[in-house]
Amino acid sequence: MKKTLIKIFVLFMSLTLIFSSFNFSFAATKKTSDLKLASDWPYPFHGNPFGPGAVGGAWWFVYEPFAYYIPQTGQYIPRLAEKWTINGSKLTVYLRKNAKWSDGRAFTAQDVVNTVAFIQAMWQWPYEIQTVRAINPNTVEFTLWKDAPTSFMHTILTDGAMGSLVPYHVYSKWYGQARQVAELGKKIFYDTQSGKTVSDETKKQYEKLSSALRDQVNKFSPYKTLKRMPVVGAYEPTKIIQSEMVLSKNKYHWLANKNTTERVVFRRWSSNEFVWASLVSGELDAAHPNMPKDVVEQLKFINPNLNVKTVSDLSEIALIFNFNNKLFKDLNLRKAIAYVIDKNKVKDVSVWQANPAGQYYTGVLSSMQSKWVNSATLSKMTKYTTSAASAENILKKAGYTKKDNQWYTPSNEPVEFVLSVYGPHNDWVLAAREVVQQLNKFGFKVEMKLIPDGMRDQVMRSGEYECAIEFGSAWWGYPHPMTGYARLYQWDIANITAFPSKEKFNTPWGEYSPFDLVEELRVNINNSKKATEIIQKLAYITNEYLPVVPLFEKVLPIYYSSARLTGWPSAQDGRWSLAPGGIERLYNLLITEGVLKAK
C-alpha cells in the first residue's frame, strides 16, 4: 500500500510539474547544453553582493576563490590563484594572468585590494587581515593581524568573497570611502582586543562614515544600472524572473574552452517536495532535498537514472553536558551514558542517512577518522559499543546502586536530569526523544525540555540546561581536526559546557591539557608529522574523558541524474567532499574542468 501511495504521489507531482513547465522557458533547456538546478535568489535581482539576499544560488558560479579545498584528501585546487607562498604572517598570492571579468576587463590585484576593503567596511570582517597590497598587477600580499591564527590563511584562499566579490572598475567610486571605514573599523577592533578604551567620539565617527557608505552601496544595482553583472566566475546572470534564474557562460573565463555547459538554469526551491518531484521528472540534474526513507528507497523504481551520494556535512550532533552540574562531573556516569545509548537507533529515527558515530569518540569526524587517528592510538582507547551490561558494571564499581529500576549516586541521590533540545530543529527533537527513552529504560530518570524558537543561544550560553542536544565537533570554516578540537576545548562547546579543558589529563604519553594541545596544534598546523602526533593525544583525551557523547555525523544527501549528463564522480571520489558549505562549488568545478557534460 505504501509503495502504491508513493507512486501516486510522484506521478501527481511529476505531471503537475510537466504541465506547469510550459509557462517557463525551462522547457526549452532540453535544446541546449545546460546544467539544471534548484535554489533561491533575490527578486527583483540586483547583482549586488551586499544587497538583500546577495546573488542567491549563483554565488559559487559568479565568484571565484583563489583555490578550492578538498577536505577528504587535503588537496588544494588552484582557481584564481596560480600559486601562493606563506612566510610567517604573510600570504602572497600569484593571480592567473589570463583571468578576466565577463565584460572583457582584466582581473588584477587591484580588484582583490578593492574587495577586501569593501568586505571589511560592509561586513566588519575579516579584521584578521591587517593589510593587503598589490605588489604588481598579478601579485597580492596579505599580512595577518598579530593575533590572527595562521589557519586563517586557509580562509583567505578558499572563501569565495575574498578575491572577486567587488570589481574595481564597477565599484571604484566608493573605494576611498570603503578604505577609510575599513581602516577605522580595524583600529577600533585591534584596540578593543588589546584592552584599550575606544572613545565615544571615535565610535560615533565610525558609525557616521559606515552609515554613509552603506546607504550608497546598498542602493546600487549593477544589474539595473549596467544592464549586467560583470563577474570573474564561469557564469554571469543573464535572465532572472521569479521562477527561474539563468546564468550564461563567461566566454572570458580561463576554463571556457574546457567547459561545454553553456548555461546553468535554476528553478526556485519552493519546497523539498517540489524539488524532489522535479528530480524525478527529469527537470533537474541534481539537488539535495531531505526526503523520507521510504520515498528514497523507491528511487530506482521511480527514476532509474537518479543516484544518491551522501557526504559529510562536516559536523556531528552530540549529547553535551553542563559541567557546572555535579552529576556530570563524574566521568563514570558519562561513560555509562555513552555505553547505554544505541547511537545507530538514534540516527535511524532522526536523520536516517547520517554517518554513524562509530565506536570511538575521538573528536575527529567519523568519516575522516581513518585519515587522522592511527590504529596504534585506537588500540589504547575505550571502545563504546552499545552495552547496558558495561554501563552497569562501571556504575556499580563507582558505588552507584539500582533499586526498583532507578539508579542512585554513591551519595544515594537519584540519577535524574533534564535533556534540553532546540524545538525548531525537528531532527534534534527526534534524537532527543530516542535518547530520553533509552536512558529511562536503563534506569535513569530523564525528562525532555524544548527550547523555544530563537532562544537556543541564550539558553546554551547562560548555562540554563543540564544536558542538551547540540553540534559537537564541527569543521566549519577550516576543515581540519584543529577546528573541531578548538570548538570542543576553546570555543563554542568549551564555553557553554564549562568542561575543564585547561586541566591536565592522563594519557599514554604523559599528562596534557587539551586547551594547550589545541594551541600547540594551531602553531604546528603546517607541520604534518608534529600535527599528527598532537592529534593522537587530543583524540585519546576526547575518547577517554568525554566532553561530549557523539550521536551521529550529519551528512548532505546529493541526488544526481545520469539521464542527460556524463562524468559524475565515482562514489569514492574525494571531490564530493567539496559540497558541504556550498554545493554549487562541486558542480562548478566539474563543469568548468570539462568533467561533467551533456551526453
Coordinates of C-alpha atoms in Angstrom, one line a residue:
M1 CA 0.0 0.0 0.0
K2 CA 2.8 2.4 0.9
K3 CA 4.6 1.8 -2.4
T4 CA 1.4 2.5 -4.3
L5 CA 0.9 5.8 -2.4
I6 CA 4.4 6.8 -3.2
K7 CA 3.9 6.0 -6.9
I8 CA 0.7 8.1 -7.0
F9 CA 2.4 11.0 -5.2
V10 CA 5.3 11.0 -7.5
L11 CA 3.1 10.7 -10.6
F12 CA 0.9 13.5 -9.5
M13 CA 3.8 15.8 -8.7
S14 CA 5.6 14.9 -11.9
L15 CA 2.5 15.6 -14.1
T16 CA 1.9 18.9 -12.3
L17 CA 5.5 19.9 -12.9
I18 CA 5.5 18.9 -16.5
F19 CA 2.3 20.8 -17.4
S20 CA 3.4 23.9 -15.4
S21 CA 6.8 24.0 -17.0
F22 CA 5.2 25.1 -20.3
N23 CA 4.8 28.5 -18.7
F24 CA 8.6 28.8 -18.3
S25 CA 11.5 28.9 -20.7
F26 CA 12.8 26.0 -18.6
A27 CA 11.1 23.7 -21.0
A28 CA 13.4 24.9 -23.7
T29 CA 16.6 23.9 -21.8
K30 CA 16.5 20.4 -23.5
K31 CA 17.7 22.1 -26.7
T32 CA 20.9 23.5 -25.1
S33 CA 23.8 22.3 -23.1
D34 CA 22.5 23.2 -19.6
L35 CA 23.0 22.2 -16.0
K36 CA 19.6 22.3 -14.3
L37 CA 19.5 23.0 -10.6
A38 CA 17.3 24.5 -7.9
S39 CA 17.9 27.3 -5.5
D40 CA 16.7 30.7 -4.2
W41 CA 17.6 34.3 -5.3
P42 CA 16.5 37.8 -4.6
Y43 CA 13.9 39.2 -6.9
P44 CA 14.0 41.8 -8.3
F45 CA 17.6 40.8 -8.9
H46 CA 20.2 43.5 -8.2
G47 CA 23.6 41.8 -8.6
N48 CA 25.0 43.5 -5.5
P49 CA 26.7 41.1 -3.1
F50 CA 25.9 43.4 -0.2
G51 CA 22.2 43.8 -1.2
P52 CA 19.3 41.7 0.3
G53 CA 19.9 38.0 -0.5
A54 CA 23.1 38.8 -2.3
V55 CA 23.0 36.7 -5.5
G56 CA 21.4 33.6 -4.1
G57 CA 22.4 30.2 -5.5
A58 CA 24.5 31.9 -8.2
W59 CA 27.3 32.6 -5.7
W60 CA 29.8 30.0 -6.5
F61 CA 29.2 30.3 -10.2
V62 CA 29.8 34.1 -10.3
Y63 CA 32.6 34.4 -7.7
E64 CA 35.8 32.5 -7.7
P65 CA 38.1 31.8 -4.7
F66 CA 41.8 31.6 -5.0
A67 CA 41.5 27.9 -4.6
Y68 CA 39.1 25.1 -3.8
Y69 CA 40.0 22.7 -0.9
I70 CA 39.0 19.0 -0.9
P71 CA 38.6 18.0 2.8
Q72 CA 38.7 14.3 2.1
T73 CA 42.2 14.4 0.5
G74 CA 43.6 17.7 1.9
Q75 CA 44.2 18.9 -1.6
Y76 CA 44.0 22.5 -2.8
I77 CA 42.8 23.0 -6.4
P78 CA 44.0 26.4 -7.7
R79 CA 41.3 28.7 -9.2
L80 CA 42.0 32.4 -9.3
A81 CA 45.5 31.8 -8.0
E82 CA 48.2 30.0 -10.0
K83 CA 50.1 29.5 -6.7
W84 CA 50.8 31.1 -3.3
T85 CA 53.5 31.2 -0.7
I86 CA 53.4 31.6 3.1
N87 CA 56.1 33.3 5.0
G88 CA 55.2 33.8 8.7
S89 CA 52.2 36.1 8.8
K90 CA 52.4 36.9 5.1
L91 CA 50.5 35.2 2.4
T92 CA 51.5 36.1 -1.2
V93 CA 49.0 35.1 -3.9
Y94 CA 50.1 34.9 -7.6
L95 CA 47.0 35.5 -9.7
R96 CA 46.2 34.0 -13.0
K97 CA 47.4 36.2 -15.8
N98 CA 44.5 35.0 -18.1
A99 CA 41.7 35.7 -15.6
K100 CA 39.1 38.2 -16.9
W101 CA 35.8 39.7 -15.9
S102 CA 32.8 38.7 -18.1
D103 CA 32.9 42.2 -19.7
G104 CA 36.4 41.5 -21.0
R105 CA 38.3 43.6 -18.4
A106 CA 41.5 42.0 -16.9
F107 CA 41.2 40.7 -13.4
T108 CA 44.1 42.3 -11.3
A109 CA 45.5 42.6 -7.8
Q110 CA 43.6 45.9 -7.5
D111 CA 40.3 44.0 -7.7
V112 CA 41.5 42.0 -4.7
V113 CA 42.6 45.0 -2.7
N114 CA 39.2 46.7 -3.5
T115 CA 37.3 43.6 -2.5
V116 CA 39.0 43.3 0.9
A117 CA 38.4 47.0 1.7
F118 CA 34.7 46.6 0.8
I119 CA 34.0 43.5 2.8
Q120 CA 35.9 44.8 5.9
A121 CA 33.9 48.1 5.6
M122 CA 30.5 46.5 4.9
W123 CA 30.7 43.3 7.0
Q124 CA 33.2 44.3 9.7
W125 CA 35.1 41.2 8.7
P126 CA 37.8 39.9 8.2
Y127 CA 39.8 42.0 10.5
E128 CA 42.3 39.1 10.7
I129 CA 43.7 40.7 7.5
Q130 CA 45.7 43.7 8.8
T131 CA 46.9 44.8 5.3
V132 CA 46.6 43.8 1.7
R133 CA 48.6 45.3 -1.1
A134 CA 49.1 44.9 -4.8
I135 CA 52.8 44.1 -5.4
N136 CA 52.1 44.2 -9.2
P137 CA 49.0 43.6 -11.3
N138 CA 49.2 39.8 -10.8
T139 CA 50.6 39.6 -7.3
V140 CA 48.9 40.4 -4.0
E141 CA 50.2 40.2 -0.5
F142 CA 48.1 39.7 2.7
T143 CA 49.5 40.3 6.1
L144 CA 47.7 38.9 9.1
W145 CA 47.0 40.7 12.3
K146 CA 49.4 39.7 15.0
D147 CA 46.8 37.7 17.0
A148 CA 45.2 36.1 13.9
P149 CA 45.6 32.3 13.7
T150 CA 47.7 31.2 10.7
S151 CA 44.9 28.9 9.8
F152 CA 43.0 32.0 8.6
M153 CA 45.2 31.8 5.5
H154 CA 43.1 28.9 4.5
T155 CA 40.0 31.1 4.7
I156 CA 41.7 33.7 2.5
L157 CA 42.5 31.1 -0.1
T158 CA 39.1 29.4 -0.2
D159 CA 36.4 31.9 0.7
G160 CA 34.5 32.9 -2.4
A161 CA 34.2 36.5 -1.2
M162 CA 37.8 37.2 -0.6
G163 CA 39.1 37.9 -4.1
S164 CA 36.5 38.6 -6.7
L165 CA 33.4 40.0 -4.9
V166 CA 33.8 43.6 -5.9
P167 CA 35.3 44.5 -9.3
Y168 CA 37.3 47.7 -9.1
H169 CA 36.0 49.1 -12.4
V170 CA 32.4 48.8 -11.2
Y171 CA 32.7 50.0 -7.5
S172 CA 35.8 52.3 -7.7
K173 CA 33.8 55.5 -6.9
W174 CA 33.3 54.2 -3.3
Y175 CA 36.8 52.7 -2.9
G176 CA 38.1 55.7 -0.9
Q177 CA 35.2 55.6 1.5
A178 CA 35.4 51.8 1.9
R179 CA 39.1 52.0 2.7
Q180 CA 38.5 54.7 5.3
V181 CA 35.7 52.8 7.0
A182 CA 37.7 49.6 6.9
E183 CA 40.9 51.1 8.4
L184 CA 38.9 52.8 11.2
G185 CA 37.0 49.6 11.9
K186 CA 40.2 47.6 12.2
K187 CA 41.7 50.2 14.6
I188 CA 38.7 50.0 16.9
F189 CA 38.8 46.2 16.8
Y190 CA 42.5 46.0 17.5
D191 CA 42.3 48.5 20.3
T192 CA 39.4 46.7 21.9
Q193 CA 41.1 43.3 21.6
S194 CA 44.2 44.7 23.3
G195 CA 42.2 46.1 26.2
K196 CA 42.4 49.8 25.2
T197 CA 39.4 52.1 25.6
V198 CA 37.8 53.4 22.4
S199 CA 36.4 56.9 22.8
D200 CA 32.8 57.6 22.1
E201 CA 33.9 60.2 19.6
T202 CA 35.8 57.6 17.6
K203 CA 32.8 55.2 17.7
K204 CA 30.4 58.0 16.5
Q205 CA 32.8 58.9 13.7
Y206 CA 32.9 55.2 12.6
E207 CA 29.1 54.9 12.7
K208 CA 28.7 58.1 10.6
L209 CA 31.2 57.0 8.0
S210 CA 29.9 53.5 7.9
S211 CA 26.2 54.5 7.5
A212 CA 27.1 56.9 4.7
L213 CA 28.9 54.1 2.8
R214 CA 26.2 51.6 3.4
D215 CA 23.4 53.9 2.2
Q216 CA 25.2 54.4 -1.1
V217 CA 26.4 50.9 -1.7
N218 CA 23.2 49.1 -0.7
K219 CA 21.2 51.2 -3.2
F220 CA 23.5 50.2 -6.1
S221 CA 22.2 47.6 -8.6
P222 CA 24.8 46.6 -11.2
Y223 CA 22.1 44.6 -13.0
K224 CA 19.9 47.6 -13.3
T225 CA 22.5 50.3 -13.8
L226 CA 24.9 48.5 -16.1
K227 CA 22.3 46.1 -17.5
R228 CA 24.6 43.3 -16.5
M229 CA 26.6 41.9 -13.6
P230 CA 30.3 41.6 -14.5
V231 CA 31.7 38.5 -12.9
V232 CA 35.1 36.8 -12.9
G233 CA 33.4 33.4 -12.4
A234 CA 32.4 30.9 -15.1
Y235 CA 28.8 32.2 -15.4
E236 CA 27.1 35.5 -15.5
P237 CA 23.4 36.1 -14.5
T238 CA 21.6 37.0 -17.8
K239 CA 17.9 36.3 -17.2
I240 CA 16.1 36.4 -13.8
I241 CA 12.4 36.1 -13.2
Q242 CA 10.7 34.9 -10.0
S243 CA 10.5 31.3 -11.1
E244 CA 13.8 31.0 -13.0
M245 CA 17.4 32.2 -12.9
V246 CA 19.6 31.7 -16.0
L247 CA 23.4 32.0 -15.9
S248 CA 25.3 32.1 -19.2
K249 CA 28.9 31.1 -19.7
N250 CA 31.6 33.7 -19.3
K251 CA 33.5 33.4 -22.6
Y252 CA 36.5 35.1 -21.0
H253 CA 36.8 32.6 -18.2
W254 CA 40.2 30.8 -18.3
L255 CA 38.5 27.4 -18.5
A256 CA 35.9 28.4 -21.1
N257 CA 37.5 26.2 -23.7
K258 CA 37.2 23.1 -21.5
N259 CA 33.7 23.9 -20.3
T260 CA 30.9 22.6 -22.7
T261 CA 28.0 23.7 -20.4
E262 CA 26.6 26.9 -21.9
R263 CA 24.1 27.7 -19.2
V264 CA 23.2 27.0 -15.6
V265 CA 19.4 27.2 -15.1
F266 CA 17.9 27.4 -11.7
R267 CA 14.3 26.7 -10.7
R268 CA 13.2 28.3 -7.4
W269 CA 13.4 25.9 -4.5
S270 CA 9.9 26.3 -3.2
S271 CA 9.8 23.1 -1.1
N272 CA 11.6 19.8 -0.7
E273 CA 8.6 18.0 -2.3
F274 CA 8.7 20.3 -5.4
V275 CA 12.4 19.8 -5.8
W276 CA 12.1 16.0 -5.4
A277 CA 9.3 15.9 -8.0
S278 CA 11.5 18.0 -10.3
L279 CA 14.3 15.5 -9.9
V280 CA 12.1 12.5 -10.5
S281 CA 10.6 14.0 -13.7
G282 CA 14.0 14.9 -15.1
E283 CA 13.5 18.7 -14.8
L284 CA 16.6 18.9 -12.6
D285 CA 20.0 17.3 -13.0
A286 CA 20.9 17.5 -9.3
A287 CA 19.6 18.7 -5.9
H288 CA 19.9 17.9 -2.2
P289 CA 16.4 17.7 -0.7
N290 CA 15.7 15.9 2.6
M291 CA 13.2 13.2 1.9
P292 CA 11.7 10.3 4.0
K293 CA 13.4 7.0 3.9
D294 CA 10.5 5.1 2.4
V295 CA 10.4 7.6 -0.5
V296 CA 14.1 7.4 -1.2
E297 CA 14.1 3.6 -1.0
Q298 CA 11.9 3.6 -4.1
L299 CA 14.4 5.7 -6.0
K300 CA 15.4 3.1 -8.6
F301 CA 11.8 2.3 -9.3
I302 CA 10.7 5.9 -9.6
N303 CA 13.6 7.0 -11.8
P304 CA 16.5 4.6 -12.6
N305 CA 18.7 7.5 -13.8
L306 CA 18.8 9.0 -10.3
N307 CA 21.6 8.3 -7.9
V308 CA 22.4 9.4 -4.4
K309 CA 25.7 10.2 -2.7
T310 CA 25.9 11.3 0.9
V311 CA 28.8 13.4 2.0
S312 CA 29.8 14.6 5.4
D313 CA 28.3 18.0 6.4
L314 CA 31.5 18.4 8.5
S315 CA 29.7 18.4 11.8
E316 CA 28.4 15.9 14.4
I317 CA 25.3 16.0 16.6
A318 CA 26.1 15.2 20.2
L319 CA 24.9 14.9 23.7
I320 CA 26.6 17.7 25.6
F321 CA 26.8 18.2 29.4
N322 CA 26.8 21.2 31.7
F323 CA 29.9 20.5 33.8
N324 CA 28.7 23.0 36.4
N325 CA 26.2 20.3 37.3
K326 CA 27.7 18.0 39.9
L327 CA 26.1 14.9 38.3
F328 CA 28.0 15.2 35.1
K329 CA 31.4 15.9 36.6
D330 CA 31.5 12.2 37.3
L331 CA 33.3 10.5 34.4
N332 CA 31.8 7.2 35.4
L333 CA 28.3 8.5 34.7
R334 CA 29.3 10.0 31.3
K335 CA 30.9 6.7 30.3
A336 CA 27.8 4.8 31.4
I337 CA 25.7 7.1 29.3
A338 CA 28.0 6.5 26.3
Y339 CA 27.5 2.7 26.7
V340 CA 23.8 2.9 27.2
I341 CA 22.8 4.9 24.1
D342 CA 22.2 3.0 20.9
K343 CA 23.6 5.6 18.5
N344 CA 22.6 3.7 15.4
K345 CA 19.0 3.7 16.5
V346 CA 19.1 7.4 17.4
K347 CA 20.5 8.0 13.9
D348 CA 17.8 5.9 12.2
V349 CA 14.9 7.7 13.9
S350 CA 16.2 11.2 13.4
V351 CA 18.5 11.5 10.3
W352 CA 18.5 8.1 8.7
Q353 CA 21.1 8.9 6.1
A354 CA 23.6 10.3 8.7
N355 CA 27.0 8.7 9.3
P356 CA 27.1 6.6 12.5
A357 CA 29.1 7.9 15.3
G358 CA 31.3 4.8 15.4
Q359 CA 32.8 3.1 18.5
Y360 CA 35.5 5.6 19.2
Y361 CA 34.7 9.2 20.2
T362 CA 38.0 10.9 19.1
G363 CA 36.7 14.4 18.3
V364 CA 37.6 13.7 14.6
L365 CA 34.5 13.3 12.4
S366 CA 33.8 9.6 12.0
S367 CA 34.1 9.8 8.2
M368 CA 37.6 11.4 8.5
Q369 CA 38.9 9.4 11.4
S370 CA 41.0 6.9 9.4
K371 CA 43.0 9.8 7.9
W372 CA 43.9 11.4 11.2
V373 CA 43.9 8.8 14.0
N374 CA 46.1 5.8 13.6
S375 CA 45.4 2.2 14.7
A376 CA 48.0 2.3 17.4
T377 CA 46.2 5.1 19.1
L378 CA 42.8 3.4 18.7
S379 CA 44.1 0.3 20.4
K380 CA 44.8 2.3 23.5
M381 CA 41.2 3.6 23.7
T382 CA 37.9 2.5 25.2
K383 CA 35.5 1.1 22.6
Y384 CA 32.0 2.3 23.1
T385 CA 29.8 -0.5 21.8
T386 CA 26.2 -0.3 23.0
S387 CA 26.2 -2.4 26.2
A388 CA 23.9 -2.0 29.2
A389 CA 26.0 -4.6 31.0
S390 CA 29.1 -2.5 30.6
A391 CA 27.3 0.6 31.8
E392 CA 26.0 -1.3 34.9
N393 CA 29.5 -2.6 35.7
I394 CA 31.0 0.9 35.5
L395 CA 28.3 2.4 37.8
K396 CA 28.4 -0.4 40.4
K397 CA 32.2 -0.2 40.6
A398 CA 31.9 3.5 41.2
G399 CA 29.4 3.0 44.1
Y400 CA 26.1 3.6 42.2
T401 CA 23.1 1.4 43.2
K402 CA 19.9 0.4 41.5
K403 CA 16.6 0.0 43.3
D404 CA 13.2 -0.6 41.6
N405 CA 14.7 0.2 38.2
Q406 CA 16.1 3.6 39.4
W407 CA 19.8 4.3 39.6
Y408 CA 21.2 6.2 42.6
T409 CA 24.5 8.0 43.0
P410 CA 27.1 6.9 45.6
S411 CA 25.5 9.6 47.9
N412 CA 22.1 7.9 47.4
E413 CA 20.6 10.7 45.2
P414 CA 18.5 9.6 42.2
V415 CA 20.2 9.9 38.8
E416 CA 17.8 12.3 37.3
F417 CA 18.2 15.2 34.9
V418 CA 16.6 17.2 32.0
L419 CA 17.7 16.9 28.4
S420 CA 17.1 20.2 26.6
V421 CA 16.7 20.4 22.8
Y422 CA 16.0 23.2 20.3
G423 CA 12.4 22.8 19.3
P424 CA 12.6 24.1 15.7
H425 CA 15.3 21.5 14.8
N426 CA 13.0 18.6 14.2
D427 CA 15.8 16.0 13.7
W428 CA 17.3 17.1 17.0
V429 CA 14.0 16.6 18.8
L430 CA 13.6 13.1 17.3
A431 CA 17.1 12.3 18.5
A432 CA 16.4 13.7 22.0
R433 CA 13.2 11.6 22.4
E434 CA 15.0 8.5 21.5
V435 CA 17.9 9.2 23.9
V436 CA 15.5 10.0 26.7
Q437 CA 13.6 6.8 26.1
Q438 CA 16.8 4.7 26.1
L439 CA 18.1 6.3 29.3
N440 CA 14.8 5.9 31.1
K441 CA 14.6 2.3 30.1
F442 CA 18.1 1.8 31.6
G443 CA 17.0 3.2 35.0
F444 CA 17.9 6.9 34.8
K445 CA 15.1 9.5 35.3
V446 CA 15.3 11.8 32.3
E447 CA 12.8 14.4 31.0
M448 CA 13.0 16.3 27.7
K449 CA 12.6 20.1 27.5
L450 CA 12.1 22.0 24.3
I451 CA 14.0 25.2 23.9
P452 CA 11.7 27.8 22.2
D453 CA 12.3 29.3 18.8
G454 CA 15.0 32.0 19.0
M455 CA 16.1 31.1 22.5
R456 CA 18.8 28.5 21.7
D457 CA 21.9 30.7 22.1
Q458 CA 20.5 32.4 25.2
V459 CA 19.8 29.1 26.9
M460 CA 23.1 27.5 25.9
R461 CA 25.3 30.4 26.8
S462 CA 23.6 31.2 30.1
G463 CA 24.0 27.6 31.2
E464 CA 20.3 27.2 31.8
Y465 CA 20.4 23.5 30.9
E466 CA 21.7 20.2 32.4
C467 CA 22.4 18.3 29.3
A468 CA 21.4 19.0 25.7
I469 CA 21.5 18.1 22.0
E470 CA 23.9 20.3 20.2
F471 CA 26.5 20.4 17.5
G472 CA 29.6 18.7 18.9
S473 CA 32.8 18.7 16.9
A474 CA 32.5 20.7 13.7
W475 CA 35.0 21.6 11.0
W476 CA 33.2 24.7 9.6
G477 CA 35.5 27.3 8.0
Y478 CA 38.7 25.3 8.1
P479 CA 38.0 21.5 7.6
H480 CA 40.7 20.2 9.8
P481 CA 40.8 18.4 13.2
M482 CA 42.2 21.6 14.8
T483 CA 38.9 23.4 14.1
G484 CA 36.9 20.6 15.8
Y485 CA 39.1 20.5 18.8
A486 CA 39.2 24.2 19.2
R487 CA 35.4 24.1 19.2
L488 CA 35.4 21.4 21.9
Y489 CA 38.2 22.8 24.2
Q490 CA 38.4 26.6 23.5
W491 CA 35.4 28.0 21.7
D492 CA 31.7 27.2 21.5
I493 CA 31.3 23.9 23.3
A494 CA 34.0 24.8 25.9
N495 CA 32.2 28.0 26.7
I496 CA 28.7 26.5 27.0
T497 CA 29.7 23.3 28.9
A498 CA 32.4 24.6 31.2
F499 CA 34.4 21.4 30.5
P500 CA 37.8 21.9 32.4
S501 CA 39.9 21.9 29.3
K502 CA 42.8 23.7 30.9
E503 CA 43.3 20.9 33.4
K504 CA 45.8 18.2 32.7
F505 CA 44.5 14.6 31.8
N506 CA 46.4 11.4 31.9
T507 CA 47.4 9.8 28.5
P508 CA 49.8 7.1 27.5
W509 CA 52.2 9.9 26.6
G510 CA 52.0 11.8 29.8
E511 CA 49.7 14.5 31.3
Y512 CA 48.3 17.1 28.9
S513 CA 45.8 19.9 28.9
P514 CA 43.6 19.8 25.8
F515 CA 43.4 23.6 25.7
D516 CA 47.2 23.7 25.4
L517 CA 47.3 20.9 22.9
V518 CA 44.9 22.8 20.7
E519 CA 47.3 25.8 20.9
E520 CA 50.2 23.6 20.0
L521 CA 48.3 22.1 17.1
R522 CA 47.4 25.6 15.8
V523 CA 51.1 26.6 15.8
N524 CA 52.1 23.3 14.1
I525 CA 49.2 23.1 11.6
N526 CA 51.6 23.1 8.6
N527 CA 53.9 20.5 10.1
S528 CA 52.2 17.3 9.2
K529 CA 54.3 15.0 11.4
K530 CA 54.0 17.2 14.5
A531 CA 50.3 17.9 13.9
T532 CA 49.6 14.2 13.7
E533 CA 51.3 13.5 17.0
I534 CA 49.3 16.2 18.7
I535 CA 46.0 14.9 17.2
Q536 CA 46.7 11.4 18.7
K537 CA 46.8 12.9 22.2
L538 CA 43.7 15.0 21.7
A539 CA 41.9 12.0 20.2
Y540 CA 42.8 10.0 23.3
I541 CA 41.7 12.6 25.8
T542 CA 38.4 13.2 23.9
N543 CA 37.6 9.5 23.8
E544 CA 38.5 8.8 27.4
Y545 CA 37.2 11.9 29.2
L546 CA 34.1 12.5 27.1
P547 CA 33.5 16.3 26.9
V548 CA 30.5 15.2 24.7
V549 CA 28.9 11.9 23.5
P550 CA 28.6 12.0 19.7
L551 CA 25.3 10.6 18.3
F552 CA 25.9 10.8 14.6
E553 CA 27.7 12.8 11.9
K554 CA 25.5 15.0 9.7
V555 CA 25.5 14.3 6.0
L556 CA 24.4 16.1 2.9
P557 CA 22.4 13.8 0.5
I558 CA 23.1 14.7 -3.1
Y559 CA 20.7 13.3 -5.7
Y560 CA 22.1 13.5 -9.3
S561 CA 20.8 12.2 -12.6
S562 CA 22.7 10.5 -15.3
A563 CA 19.9 10.9 -17.9
R564 CA 21.4 13.8 -19.7
L565 CA 24.9 14.2 -18.2
T566 CA 28.0 12.1 -18.1
G567 CA 31.1 12.5 -15.9
W568 CA 29.7 12.3 -12.4
P569 CA 32.5 11.2 -10.0
S570 CA 32.6 7.7 -8.6
A571 CA 31.2 7.3 -5.1
Q572 CA 34.8 7.1 -3.6
D573 CA 36.0 10.3 -5.3
G574 CA 37.2 12.9 -2.8
R575 CA 35.7 15.8 -4.8
W576 CA 32.3 15.1 -3.4
S577 CA 33.6 16.4 0.0
L578 CA 33.7 19.9 -1.6
A579 CA 29.9 20.1 -1.5
P580 CA 29.2 21.0 2.2
G581 CA 29.0 24.7 2.8
G582 CA 28.5 25.4 -0.9
I583 CA 27.3 22.5 -3.1
E584 CA 27.5 24.7 -6.2
R585 CA 31.3 24.7 -5.9
L586 CA 31.2 21.0 -6.7
Y587 CA 29.1 21.5 -9.8
N588 CA 31.2 24.4 -10.9
L589 CA 34.4 22.5 -10.6
L590 CA 33.1 19.5 -12.5
I591 CA 31.7 21.5 -15.4
T592 CA 34.5 24.1 -15.8
E593 CA 37.1 21.3 -15.9
G594 CA 35.0 19.6 -18.6
V595 CA 34.5 16.5 -16.5
L596 CA 30.7 16.8 -16.2
K597 CA 29.0 17.5 -19.6
A598 CA 26.0 16.7 -21.7
K599 CA 25.9 13.2 -23.3

